[in-house]
CSV table of C-alpha atoms (C1' of nucleotides) in Angstrom, one decimal:
chain,number,residue,atom,x,y,z
A,1278,UNK,CA,-82.4,35.7,128.9
A,1279,UNK,CA,-78.9,36.6,130.0
A,1280,UNK,CA,-76.1,35.2,128.0
A,1281,UNK,CA,-75.0,31.8,129.3
A,1282,UNK,CA,-71.3,30.9,129.1
A,1283,UNK,CA,-70.2,27.9,127.0
A,1284,UNK,CA,-68.7,26.3,130.1
A,1285,UNK,CA,-72.0,26.4,131.9
A,1286,UNK,CA,-73.7,24.8,128.9
A,1287,UNK,CA,-71.1,22.0,128.8
A,1288,UNK,CA,-71.5,21.4,132.5
A,1289,UNK,CA,-75.3,21.2,132.0
A,1290,UNK,CA,-74.7,18.3,129.6
A,1291,UNK,CA,-72.6,16.6,132.3
A,1292,UNK,CA,-75.3,17.0,134.9
A,1293,UNK,CA,-77.8,15.5,132.5
A,1294,UNK,CA,-75.6,12.4,132.1
A,1295,UNK,CA,-75.1,12.2,135.9
A,1296,UNK,CA,-78.8,12.5,136.5
A,1297,UNK,CA,-79.5,9.6,134.1
A,1298,UNK,CA,-76.9,7.6,136.1
A,1299,UNK,CA,-78.5,8.5,139.4
A,1300,UNK,CA,-81.9,7.5,138.0
A,1301,UNK,CA,-80.5,4.1,136.9
A,1302,UNK,CA,-79.3,3.7,140.5
A,1303,UNK,CA,-82.8,4.3,141.7
A,1304,UNK,CA,-82.2,7.7,143.4
A,1305,UNK,CA,-85.2,10.0,143.3
A,1306,UNK,CA,-83.6,13.0,144.9
A,1307,UNK,CA,-80.1,14.5,144.5
A,1308,UNK,CA,-78.2,17.4,146.1
A,1309,UNK,CA,-75.9,19.9,144.5
A,1310,UNK,CA,-73.2,18.3,146.6
A,1311,UNK,CA,-73.7,14.8,145.1
A,1312,UNK,CA,-73.8,16.2,141.6
A,1313,UNK,CA,-70.6,18.1,142.3
A,1314,UNK,CA,-68.7,15.2,143.8
A,1315,UNK,CA,-69.6,12.9,141.0
A,1316,UNK,CA,-68.9,15.5,138.3
A,1317,UNK,CA,-65.7,16.9,139.8
A,1318,UNK,CA,-67.0,20.4,140.3
A,1319,UNK,CA,-68.3,22.4,143.3
A,1320,UNK,CA,-71.8,22.5,144.8
A,1321,UNK,CA,-71.9,26.3,144.4
A,1322,UNK,CA,-71.1,25.9,140.7
A,1323,UNK,CA,-73.9,23.4,140.2
A,1324,UNK,CA,-76.4,25.7,141.9
A,1325,UNK,CA,-75.2,28.7,140.1
A,1326,UNK,CA,-75.4,27.0,136.7
A,1327,UNK,CA,-78.9,25.8,137.4
A,1328,UNK,CA,-80.0,29.2,138.8
A,1329,UNK,CA,-79.5,30.9,135.5
A,1330,UNK,CA,-82.6,29.0,134.3
A,1331,UNK,CA,-84.8,29.0,137.3
A,1332,UNK,CA,-85.2,27.4,140.8
A,1333,UNK,CA,-85.5,23.7,140.4
A,1334,UNK,CA,-84.7,22.5,143.8
A,1335,UNK,CA,-86.3,22.3,147.2
A,1336,UNK,CA,-84.4,23.9,150.1
A,1337,UNK,CA,-83.4,21.3,152.7
A,1338,UNK,CA,-84.1,18.5,150.2
A,1339,UNK,CA,-82.3,18.9,146.9
A,1340,UNK,CA,-83.5,18.3,143.4
A,1341,UNK,CA,-86.0,15.7,142.2
A,1342,UNK,CA,-84.0,13.6,139.8
A,1343,UNK,CA,-86.8,13.1,137.2
A,1344,UNK,CA,-88.0,16.7,137.4
A,1345,UNK,CA,-84.5,18.1,136.9
A,1346,UNK,CA,-83.7,15.7,134.1
A,1347,UNK,CA,-86.8,16.9,132.3
A,1348,UNK,CA,-86.0,20.6,132.8
A,1349,UNK,CA,-82.5,20.2,131.7
A,1350,UNK,CA,-83.5,18.3,128.6
A,1351,UNK,CA,-85.9,21.1,127.9
A,1352,UNK,CA,-83.3,23.8,128.4
A,1353,UNK,CA,-80.9,22.0,126.2
A,1354,UNK,CA,-83.4,21.5,123.4
A,1355,UNK,CA,-83.2,17.8,123.6
A,1356,UNK,CA,-86.9,17.0,123.4
A,1357,UNK,CA,-86.9,16.9,119.7
A,1358,UNK,CA,-85.1,14.9,116.9
A,1359,UNK,CA,-82.4,16.7,114.9
A,1360,UNK,CA,-81.8,15.9,111.3
A,1361,UNK,CA,-78.0,15.6,110.8
A,1362,UNK,CA,-76.1,15.4,107.6
A,1363,UNK,CA,-72.5,14.2,107.4
A,1364,UNK,CA,-70.1,15.7,104.9
A,1365,UNK,CA,-67.2,13.4,104.2
A,1366,UNK,CA,-67.5,9.6,104.0
A,1367,UNK,CA,-64.1,8.8,105.4
A,1368,UNK,CA,-63.0,7.0,108.6
A,1369,UNK,CA,-64.1,9.6,111.1
A,1370,UNK,CA,-67.4,9.9,109.4
A,1371,UNK,CA,-68.0,6.2,109.3
A,1372,UNK,CA,-67.2,5.9,113.0
A,1373,UNK,CA,-69.6,8.7,113.8
A,1374,UNK,CA,-72.5,7.4,111.9
A,1375,UNK,CA,-72.2,4.1,113.7
A,1376,UNK,CA,-71.9,5.7,117.1
A,1377,UNK,CA,-75.0,4.7,119.0
A,1378,UNK,CA,-75.0,7.7,121.4
A,1379,UNK,CA,-75.8,9.7,118.4
A,1380,UNK,CA,-79.2,8.3,117.5
A,1381,UNK,CA,-80.0,7.5,121.2
A,1382,UNK,CA,-80.0,11.2,122.0
A,1383,UNK,CA,-82.2,12.2,119.1
A,1384,UNK,CA,-79.5,13.1,116.5
A,1385,UNK,CA,-80.5,11.2,113.3
A,1386,UNK,CA,-78.0,11.0,110.5
A,1387,UNK,CA,-80.3,11.4,107.4
A,1388,UNK,CA,-77.7,11.8,104.7
A,1389,UNK,CA,-74.0,11.4,103.9
A,1390,UNK,CA,-72.0,13.2,101.2
A,1391,UNK,CA,-68.6,12.8,99.6
A,1392,UNK,CA,-67.0,14.1,96.4
A,1393,UNK,CA,-65.2,10.8,95.7
A,1394,UNK,CA,-67.2,9.0,93.0
A,1395,UNK,CA,-65.9,5.6,94.3
A,1396,UNK,CA,-67.7,6.2,97.6
A,1397,UNK,CA,-70.9,7.7,96.1
A,1398,UNK,CA,-73.7,5.1,96.1
A,1399,UNK,CA,-72.2,3.1,99.0
A,1400,UNK,CA,-74.8,2.0,101.5
A,1401,UNK,CA,-74.0,3.1,105.1
A,1402,UNK,CA,-76.5,1.5,107.5
A,1403,UNK,CA,-79.8,2.9,106.0
A,1404,UNK,CA,-78.3,5.9,104.2
A,1405,UNK,CA,-76.6,6.0,100.8
A,1406,UNK,CA,-73.6,8.2,100.2
A,1407,UNK,CA,-74.5,11.0,97.8
A,1408,UNK,CA,-72.5,13.4,95.6
A,1409,UNK,CA,-71.5,16.5,97.5
A,1410,UNK,CA,-72.5,18.6,94.4
A,1411,UNK,CA,-76.1,17.6,95.1
A,1412,UNK,CA,-76.0,19.4,98.4
A,1413,UNK,CA,-77.9,22.4,97.3
A,1414,UNK,CA,-80.7,20.5,95.6
A,1415,UNK,CA,-81.1,18.0,98.4
A,1416,UNK,CA,-81.0,20.4,101.4
A,1417,UNK,CA,-83.4,22.7,99.7
A,1418,UNK,CA,-85.8,19.9,99.3
A,1419,UNK,CA,-85.2,18.4,102.7
A,1420,UNK,CA,-83.6,20.8,105.2
A,1421,UNK,CA,-81.4,19.6,108.0
A,1422,UNK,CA,-80.6,21.0,111.4
A,1423,UNK,CA,-77.0,20.1,111.9
A,1424,UNK,CA,-74.1,19.4,109.5
A,1425,UNK,CA,-71.0,17.4,110.6
A,1426,UNK,CA,-67.9,18.2,108.6
A,1427,UNK,CA,-65.5,15.3,108.4
A,1428,UNK,CA,-63.5,16.6,105.4
A,1429,UNK,CA,-60.0,17.9,104.8
A,1430,UNK,CA,-59.1,21.4,106.1
A,1431,UNK,CA,-58.5,22.6,102.6
A,1432,UNK,CA,-62.2,22.3,101.5
A,1433,UNK,CA,-63.9,22.9,104.9
A,1434,UNK,CA,-64.4,26.6,104.4
A,1435,UNK,CA,-65.9,26.2,101.0
A,1436,UNK,CA,-68.3,23.6,102.2
A,1437,UNK,CA,-69.2,25.6,105.2
A,1438,UNK,CA,-70.0,28.6,103.1
A,1439,UNK,CA,-72.3,26.5,101.0
A,1440,UNK,CA,-74.0,25.2,104.1
A,1441,UNK,CA,-74.5,28.7,105.5
A,1442,UNK,CA,-76.1,29.8,102.2
A,1443,UNK,CA,-78.5,26.9,102.6
A,1444,UNK,CA,-79.5,28.1,106.0
A,1445,UNK,CA,-77.7,25.6,108.2
A,1446,UNK,CA,-77.2,27.2,111.7
A,1447,UNK,CA,-75.3,24.5,113.5
A,1448,UNK,CA,-72.1,22.7,112.4
A,1449,UNK,CA,-69.8,20.2,114.1
A,1450,UNK,CA,-66.4,20.6,112.5
A,1451,UNK,CA,-63.7,18.0,112.6
A,1452,UNK,CA,-61.4,19.7,110.1
A,1453,UNK,CA,-58.4,21.1,111.9
A,1454,UNK,CA,-58.7,24.7,110.7
A,1455,UNK,CA,-60.5,27.8,112.1
A,1456,UNK,CA,-63.6,28.5,110.0
A,1457,UNK,CA,-65.3,31.9,109.3
A,1458,UNK,CA,-69.0,32.1,109.6
A,1459,UNK,CA,-71.8,34.6,110.5
A,1460,UNK,CA,-72.5,35.0,114.2
A,1461,UNK,CA,-75.9,33.4,113.9
A,1462,UNK,CA,-74.3,30.1,112.9
A,1463,UNK,CA,-72.8,28.0,115.7
A,1464,UNK,CA,-69.7,26.0,114.8
A,1465,UNK,CA,-68.3,23.5,117.3
A,1466,UNK,CA,-64.8,22.4,116.6
A,1467,UNK,CA,-63.4,19.0,117.5
A,1468,UNK,CA,-59.7,18.6,117.0
A,1469,UNK,CA,-57.9,15.5,118.0
A,1470,UNK,CA,-54.5,17.1,117.3
A,1471,UNK,CA,-55.3,19.8,119.9
A,1472,UNK,CA,-56.2,17.1,122.5
A,1473,UNK,CA,-53.1,15.1,121.9
A,1474,UNK,CA,-50.9,18.2,121.9
A,1475,UNK,CA,-52.4,19.4,125.2
A,1476,UNK,CA,-51.3,16.0,126.6
A,1477,UNK,CA,-47.9,16.5,125.1
A,1478,UNK,CA,-47.7,19.9,126.8
A,1479,UNK,CA,-48.7,18.4,130.1
A,1480,UNK,CA,-46.1,15.6,129.9
A,1481,UNK,CA,-43.5,18.1,128.8
A,1482,UNK,CA,-44.1,20.6,131.6
A,1483,UNK,CA,-45.1,18.6,134.6
A,1484,UNK,CA,-42.6,15.7,134.4
A,1485,UNK,CA,-40.4,14.3,131.8
A,1486,UNK,CA,-42.4,11.5,130.3
A,1487,UNK,CA,-39.3,9.3,130.2
A,1488,UNK,CA,-38.3,9.9,133.8
A,1489,UNK,CA,-40.6,7.4,135.4
B,305,UNK,CA,-42.9,28.8,135.4
B,306,UNK,CA,-46.2,30.5,136.0
B,307,UNK,CA,-49.2,28.3,135.6
B,308,UNK,CA,-50.5,28.5,132.0
B,309,UNK,CA,-54.2,28.3,131.4
B,310,UNK,CA,-55.7,25.5,129.3
B,311,UNK,CA,-57.2,28.0,126.9
B,312,UNK,CA,-53.7,29.4,126.2
B,313,UNK,CA,-52.3,26.0,125.6
B,314,UNK,CA,-55.1,25.2,123.1
B,315,UNK,CA,-54.6,28.5,121.3
B,316,UNK,CA,-50.8,27.7,121.0
B,317,UNK,CA,-51.8,24.5,119.2
B,318,UNK,CA,-53.8,26.6,116.8
B,319,UNK,CA,-50.9,29.1,116.2
B,320,UNK,CA,-48.7,26.1,115.4
B,321,UNK,CA,-51.2,24.9,112.8
B,322,UNK,CA,-51.4,28.4,111.3
B,323,UNK,CA,-47.7,28.8,111.2
B,324,UNK,CA,-47.4,25.6,109.2
B,325,UNK,CA,-50.0,27.0,106.8
B,326,UNK,CA,-48.1,30.3,106.5
B,327,UNK,CA,-44.9,28.4,105.9
B,328,UNK,CA,-46.6,26.4,103.0
B,329,UNK,CA,-47.7,29.8,101.6
B,330,UNK,CA,-44.0,30.8,101.6
B,331,UNK,CA,-44.3,33.5,104.3
B,332,UNK,CA,-41.1,34.0,106.3
B,333,UNK,CA,-42.5,36.5,108.7
B,334,UNK,CA,-45.8,36.9,110.4
B,335,UNK,CA,-47.4,39.5,112.7
B,336,UNK,CA,-49.6,39.0,115.8
B,337,UNK,CA,-52.3,40.7,113.7
B,338,UNK,CA,-52.1,38.1,110.9
B,339,UNK,CA,-52.2,35.2,113.3
B,340,UNK,CA,-55.1,36.8,115.1
B,341,UNK,CA,-57.2,37.4,111.9
B,342,UNK,CA,-56.6,33.9,110.6
B,343,UNK,CA,-57.2,32.3,114.0
B,344,UNK,CA,-60.2,34.4,114.9
B,345,UNK,CA,-58.7,35.9,118.0
B,346,UNK,CA,-57.1,39.2,118.9
B,347,UNK,CA,-53.5,40.4,118.3
B,348,UNK,CA,-53.2,41.2,122.0
B,349,UNK,CA,-54.2,37.7,122.9
B,350,UNK,CA,-51.6,36.2,120.5
B,351,UNK,CA,-48.8,38.4,122.0
B,352,UNK,CA,-49.9,37.7,125.6
B,353,UNK,CA,-50.1,33.9,125.0
B,354,UNK,CA,-46.6,33.9,123.5
B,355,UNK,CA,-45.2,36.3,126.2
B,356,UNK,CA,-45.7,33.7,128.9
B,357,UNK,CA,-42.9,31.8,127.4
B,358,UNK,CA,-40.5,34.5,126.2
B,359,UNK,CA,-40.0,37.2,123.6
B,360,UNK,CA,-40.0,35.6,120.2
B,361,UNK,CA,-40.7,38.5,118.0
B,362,UNK,CA,-38.9,41.5,116.6
B,363,UNK,CA,-40.5,44.9,117.3
B,364,UNK,CA,-41.6,46.6,114.1
B,365,UNK,CA,-41.3,43.3,112.2
B,366,UNK,CA,-43.2,40.5,113.7
B,367,UNK,CA,-42.3,36.9,114.2
B,368,UNK,CA,-40.0,34.7,112.1
B,369,UNK,CA,-42.3,31.9,110.9
B,370,UNK,CA,-39.7,29.1,111.1
B,371,UNK,CA,-38.2,30.3,114.4
B,372,UNK,CA,-41.6,30.6,116.1
B,373,UNK,CA,-42.7,27.2,114.8
B,374,UNK,CA,-39.6,25.7,116.4
B,375,UNK,CA,-40.1,27.4,119.7
B,376,UNK,CA,-43.8,26.5,119.9
B,377,UNK,CA,-43.0,22.8,119.0
B,378,UNK,CA,-40.5,22.9,121.8
B,379,UNK,CA,-42.8,24.5,124.3
B,380,UNK,CA,-45.5,22.0,123.5
B,381,UNK,CA,-43.1,19.1,123.8
B,382,UNK,CA,-43.6,18.0,120.2
B,383,UNK,CA,-40.0,17.4,119.3
B,384,UNK,CA,-40.2,13.8,120.4
B,385,UNK,CA,-42.2,10.7,119.5
B,386,UNK,CA,-44.9,9.5,122.0
B,387,UNK,CA,-45.8,5.9,122.5
B,388,UNK,CA,-49.6,5.6,122.6
B,389,UNK,CA,-51.7,2.7,123.5
B,390,UNK,CA,-55.4,2.4,122.6
B,391,UNK,CA,-57.8,0.6,125.0
B,392,UNK,CA,-60.9,-0.5,123.2
B,393,UNK,CA,-60.8,-1.9,119.6
B,394,UNK,CA,-64.3,-0.6,118.6
B,395,UNK,CA,-65.3,1.8,115.9
B,396,UNK,CA,-63.9,5.0,117.5
B,397,UNK,CA,-60.6,3.2,118.2
B,398,UNK,CA,-60.4,2.0,114.7
B,399,UNK,CA,-61.0,5.4,113.2
B,400,UNK,CA,-58.4,6.9,115.5
B,401,UNK,CA,-55.6,4.4,114.7
B,402,UNK,CA,-56.1,5.1,111.0
B,403,UNK,CA,-56.1,8.8,111.5
B,404,UNK,CA,-53.0,10.1,109.8
B,405,UNK,CA,-52.7,13.3,111.8
B,406,UNK,CA,-51.9,11.1,114.7
B,407,UNK,CA,-48.6,9.6,113.4
B,408,UNK,CA,-47.7,12.7,111.4
B,409,UNK,CA,-47.4,14.6,114.7
B,410,UNK,CA,-45.3,12.1,116.5
B,411,UNK,CA,-48.0,10.1,118.2
B,412,UNK,CA,-47.3,6.4,117.5
B,413,UNK,CA,-49.9,3.8,118.4
B,414,UNK,CA,-47.8,0.9,119.6
B,415,UNK,CA,-50.6,-1.3,121.0
B,416,UNK,CA,-54.3,-1.9,121.0
B,417,UNK,CA,-56.3,-3.7,123.8
B,418,UNK,CA,-59.7,-5.2,124.1
B,419,UNK,CA,-61.4,-7.6,126.4
B,420,UNK,CA,-63.5,-9.2,123.6
B,421,UNK,CA,-61.8,-12.5,122.7
B,422,UNK,CA,-63.3,-12.3,119.2
B,423,UNK,CA,-61.2,-9.1,118.5
B,424,UNK,CA,-58.0,-10.2,120.3
B,425,UNK,CA,-55.5,-11.3,117.7
B,426,UNK,CA,-56.9,-9.1,114.9
B,427,UNK,CA,-54.3,-7.2,112.9
B,428,UNK,CA,-54.8,-3.5,112.8
B,429,UNK,CA,-52.3,-1.9,110.4
B,430,UNK,CA,-49.1,-3.1,112.0
B,431,UNK,CA,-50.3,-3.8,115.5
B,432,UNK,CA,-52.2,-6.8,116.8
B,433,UNK,CA,-55.1,-6.5,119.2
B,434,UNK,CA,-54.1,-7.8,122.6
B,435,UNK,CA,-56.1,-9.1,125.7
B,436,UNK,CA,-56.7,-6.2,128.1
B,437,UNK,CA,-55.8,-8.6,131.0
B,438,UNK,CA,-52.2,-8.5,129.7
B,439,UNK,CA,-52.0,-4.7,130.2
B,440,UNK,CA,-49.9,-4.9,133.4
B,441,UNK,CA,-47.4,-7.4,132.0
B,442,UNK,CA,-47.1,-5.5,128.7
B,443,UNK,CA,-46.8,-2.0,130.0
B,444,UNK,CA,-44.3,-3.0,132.6
B,445,UNK,CA,-42.2,-4.5,129.9
B,446,UNK,CA,-42.6,-1.6,127.4
B,447,UNK,CA,-44.0,1.6,129.1
B,448,UNK,CA,-46.1,4.0,127.0
B,449,UNK,CA,-46.6,7.7,127.3
B,450,UNK,CA,-50.3,8.2,126.5
B,451,UNK,CA,-53.3,5.9,126.8
B,452,UNK,CA,-56.5,6.5,124.7
B,453,UNK,CA,-59.7,5.1,126.3
B,454,UNK,CA,-62.3,4.2,123.7
B,455,UNK,CA,-64.3,1.9,126.0
B,456,UNK,CA,-67.8,2.0,127.6
B,457,UNK,CA,-68.3,4.4,130.5
B,458,UNK,CA,-69.0,1.5,132.9
B,459,UNK,CA,-65.4,0.2,132.7
B,460,UNK,CA,-63.5,3.4,132.1
B,461,UNK,CA,-62.7,4.2,135.8
B,462,UNK,CA,-61.4,0.6,136.4
B,463,UNK,CA,-59.1,0.7,133.4
B,464,UNK,CA,-57.9,4.2,134.3
B,465,UNK,CA,-57.1,3.1,137.8
B,466,UNK,CA,-55.0,0.3,136.4
B,467,UNK,CA,-53.2,2.6,134.0
B,468,UNK,CA,-52.5,5.1,136.8
B,469,UNK,CA,-51.0,2.2,138.8
B,470,UNK,CA,-48.8,1.4,135.8
B,471,UNK,CA,-47.4,5.0,135.9
B,472,UNK,CA,-49.3,6.4,132.9
B,473,UNK,CA,-49.5,10.2,133.2
B,474,UNK,CA,-51.5,11.3,130.2
B,475,UNK,CA,-54.9,9.9,129.1
B,476,UNK,CA,-57.3,10.8,126.3
B,477,UNK,CA,-60.7,9.7,127.4
B,478,UNK,CA,-63.6,9.1,124.9
B,479,UNK,CA,-65.9,7.5,127.6
B,480,UNK,CA,-68.7,9.9,128.4
B,481,UNK,CA,-68.2,9.9,132.2
B,482,UNK,CA,-66.1,12.0,134.6
B,483,UNK,CA,-63.1,10.1,135.8
B,484,UNK,CA,-61.2,10.4,139.1
B,485,UNK,CA,-57.4,10.5,139.0
B,486,UNK,CA,-54.4,11.8,140.9
B,487,UNK,CA,-53.5,15.4,140.1
B,488,UNK,CA,-50.2,14.4,138.5
B,489,UNK,CA,-52.2,12.6,135.8
B,490,UNK,CA,-53.7,14.6,133.0
B,491,UNK,CA,-56.9,13.4,131.5
B,492,UNK,CA,-58.4,15.1,128.4
B,493,UNK,CA,-62.0,14.3,127.8
B,494,UNK,CA,-63.5,14.1,124.3
B,495,UNK,CA,-67.3,13.8,124.4
B,496,UNK,CA,-69.3,13.8,121.2
B,497,UNK,CA,-72.6,14.0,123.0
B,498,UNK,CA,-71.5,17.3,124.7
B,499,UNK,CA,-70.6,18.8,121.3
B,500,UNK,CA,-73.9,17.8,119.8
B,501,UNK,CA,-75.9,18.9,122.8
B,502,UNK,CA,-74.1,22.3,122.8
B,503,UNK,CA,-75.3,22.7,119.2
B,504,UNK,CA,-78.8,21.6,120.3
B,505,UNK,CA,-78.7,24.3,123.0
B,506,UNK,CA,-77.6,26.9,120.5
B,507,UNK,CA,-80.4,26.0,118.0
B,508,UNK,CA,-82.9,25.9,120.8
B,509,UNK,CA,-81.9,29.3,122.3
B,510,UNK,CA,-81.0,31.4,119.3
B,511,UNK,CA,-83.6,30.5,116.8
B,512,UNK,CA,-86.1,27.8,116.5
B,513,UNK,CA,-84.4,25.3,114.2
B,514,UNK,CA,-87.6,24.7,112.3
B,515,UNK,CA,-88.4,28.4,111.8
B,516,UNK,CA,-86.2,28.9,108.7
C,1174,DT,C1',-82.3,20.9,160.1
C,1175,DA,C1',-80.4,20.5,155.6
C,1176,DC,C1',-79.9,22.3,151.4
C,1177,DT,C1',-81.1,25.8,147.8
C,1178,DG,C1',-80.7,30.4,145.6
C,1179,DT,C1',-78.0,34.4,145.1
C,1180,DG,C1',-75.6,38.9,145.9
C,1181,DA,C1',-71.0,40.0,146.8
C,1182,DA,C1',-66.0,38.9,146.9
C,1183,DG,C1',-62.3,36.9,144.7
C,1184,DA,C1',-59.8,34.7,140.9
C,1185,DA,C1',-58.9,34.1,136.2
C,1186,DC,C1',-58.9,35.6,131.7
C,1187,DT,C1',-59.0,39.1,128.0
C,1188,DT,C1',-58.4,43.6,126.2
C,1189,DC,C1',-56.4,48.1,126.3
C,1190,DA,C1',-52.9,51.3,125.6
C,1191,DC,C1',-48.5,52.6,125.4
C,1192,DA,C1',-43.5,52.4,126.3
C,1193,DG,C1',-39.6,50.4,123.9
C,1194,DC,C1',-37.0,48.6,120.3
C,1195,DA,C1',-35.7,47.0,115.4
D,874,DT,C1',-42.4,53.9,111.6
D,875,DG,C1',-44.5,49.5,112.8
D,876,DC,C1',-45.1,46.0,115.6
D,877,DT,C1',-43.8,43.6,120.0
D,878,DG,C1',-44.1,43.0,125.1
D,879,DT,C1',-46.5,44.1,129.2
D,880,DG,C1',-48.5,46.4,133.3
D,881,DA,C1',-53.0,48.1,134.2
D,882,DA,C1',-57.9,48.2,133.4
D,883,DG,C1',-61.9,45.8,132.3
D,884,DT,C1',-64.6,41.7,131.9
D,885,DT,C1',-66.1,37.2,132.8
D,886,DC,C1',-66.2,33.2,135.6
D,887,DT,C1',-65.9,30.8,140.1
D,888,DT,C1',-66.3,30.6,144.9
D,889,DC,C1',-67.9,32.3,149.3
D,890,DA,C1',-71.1,32.9,152.7
D,891,DC,C1',-75.5,33.4,154.3
D,892,DA,C1',-80.5,34.5,154.1
D,893,DG,C1',-84.5,31.9,153.1
D,894,DT,C1',-87.4,27.9,153.1
D,895,DA,C1',-89.4,23.1,152.7
DNA sequence: TACTGTGAAGAACTTCACAGCA
DNA sequence: TGCTGTGAAGTTCTTCACAGTA
């Protein structure tokens, strides 16, 4: 299949969320126009995004809500449960593990690691915090699909290297530093500082934030 | 000034972080090549991004680390303190308020709101959780620069509308729903579900996650 | 008739390649 | 000589516009 751009993939996630909303509202059919208005994009964009994967609509009618939901879930690989491990038992990690959207969408946190002995052994929901030095032994015994890095920038590369050696192919990185990794490993970066600074830039350049 | 793309702005944040790193390492001068390698981009991209704002380098030499840091901080509007309010005193909100990178970079959380009476009055660090119905009175008395929405999708639009009426021009939204807002208001969306689903898509489409 | 699916046009972004300067 | 700054070329992404069909 042709290479799909990251923006398309991210929009597909959005359509999925909107479809679930339309479903709750009792709609059985939806047009590219309705998806576009609700999702702040254009009908052409919606149709183009979907067309990369096939023809899911009916001309003159639109898309069947349930059918399109299923197909998108399939395209996104969301019809299975993913085993997730969290590295770093700090505040961000804690908030993430407790986040319901996580498990609701099939992402199950099966283990938490930290190198701080005072945290090791703590019980988090149903999982116990383990020593990060046991990573190799544990992940070899019970492989995981996705690793979440909620650790300081200074140790992120080292941990990522170890995860890559263990065969992990998908990583969600909260450490504010660019990480090197083989091209068959996907690393998604989430960086709060970048989001805030983007807002700072917007305030700075569109209007003096103190001028109102 | 010409319109700068969001990708450029996000990369500028990255350069800033790298410059601080180079500074800690004692480097006084840096080339577009070094920034590119460390930031996983290209030298041409670095130079082009910077060139939108001026000529900060010396031909044959590179960029002065301290000088470029200053100029970038200025471009990004990071030479001032921003007053931030957090709406939603749940887990995400709690993790955010405690996040040090926040205050270190000049983003000061000055108030927290919730509509849950059992949370109102709680002390969070130095701020007390307030009733969200006091939003109008409080923000009129003491305006803020940035609002962070850590609330359910179902109430996010309503709260945003109230914030817009109060003159807030920058919002960081953690609610997993597209929000409508005037074009002079900047809304940055952070959506954990999208990040995880992007990883799911990558696992699904590059290699069967169970095949290793 | 109403809306999809899609080539083709247009816009935005990235990379190239080289002139110009310390 | 070495590296920046920048038009021009190349590539990717978005929008247009219309043929096709339920």
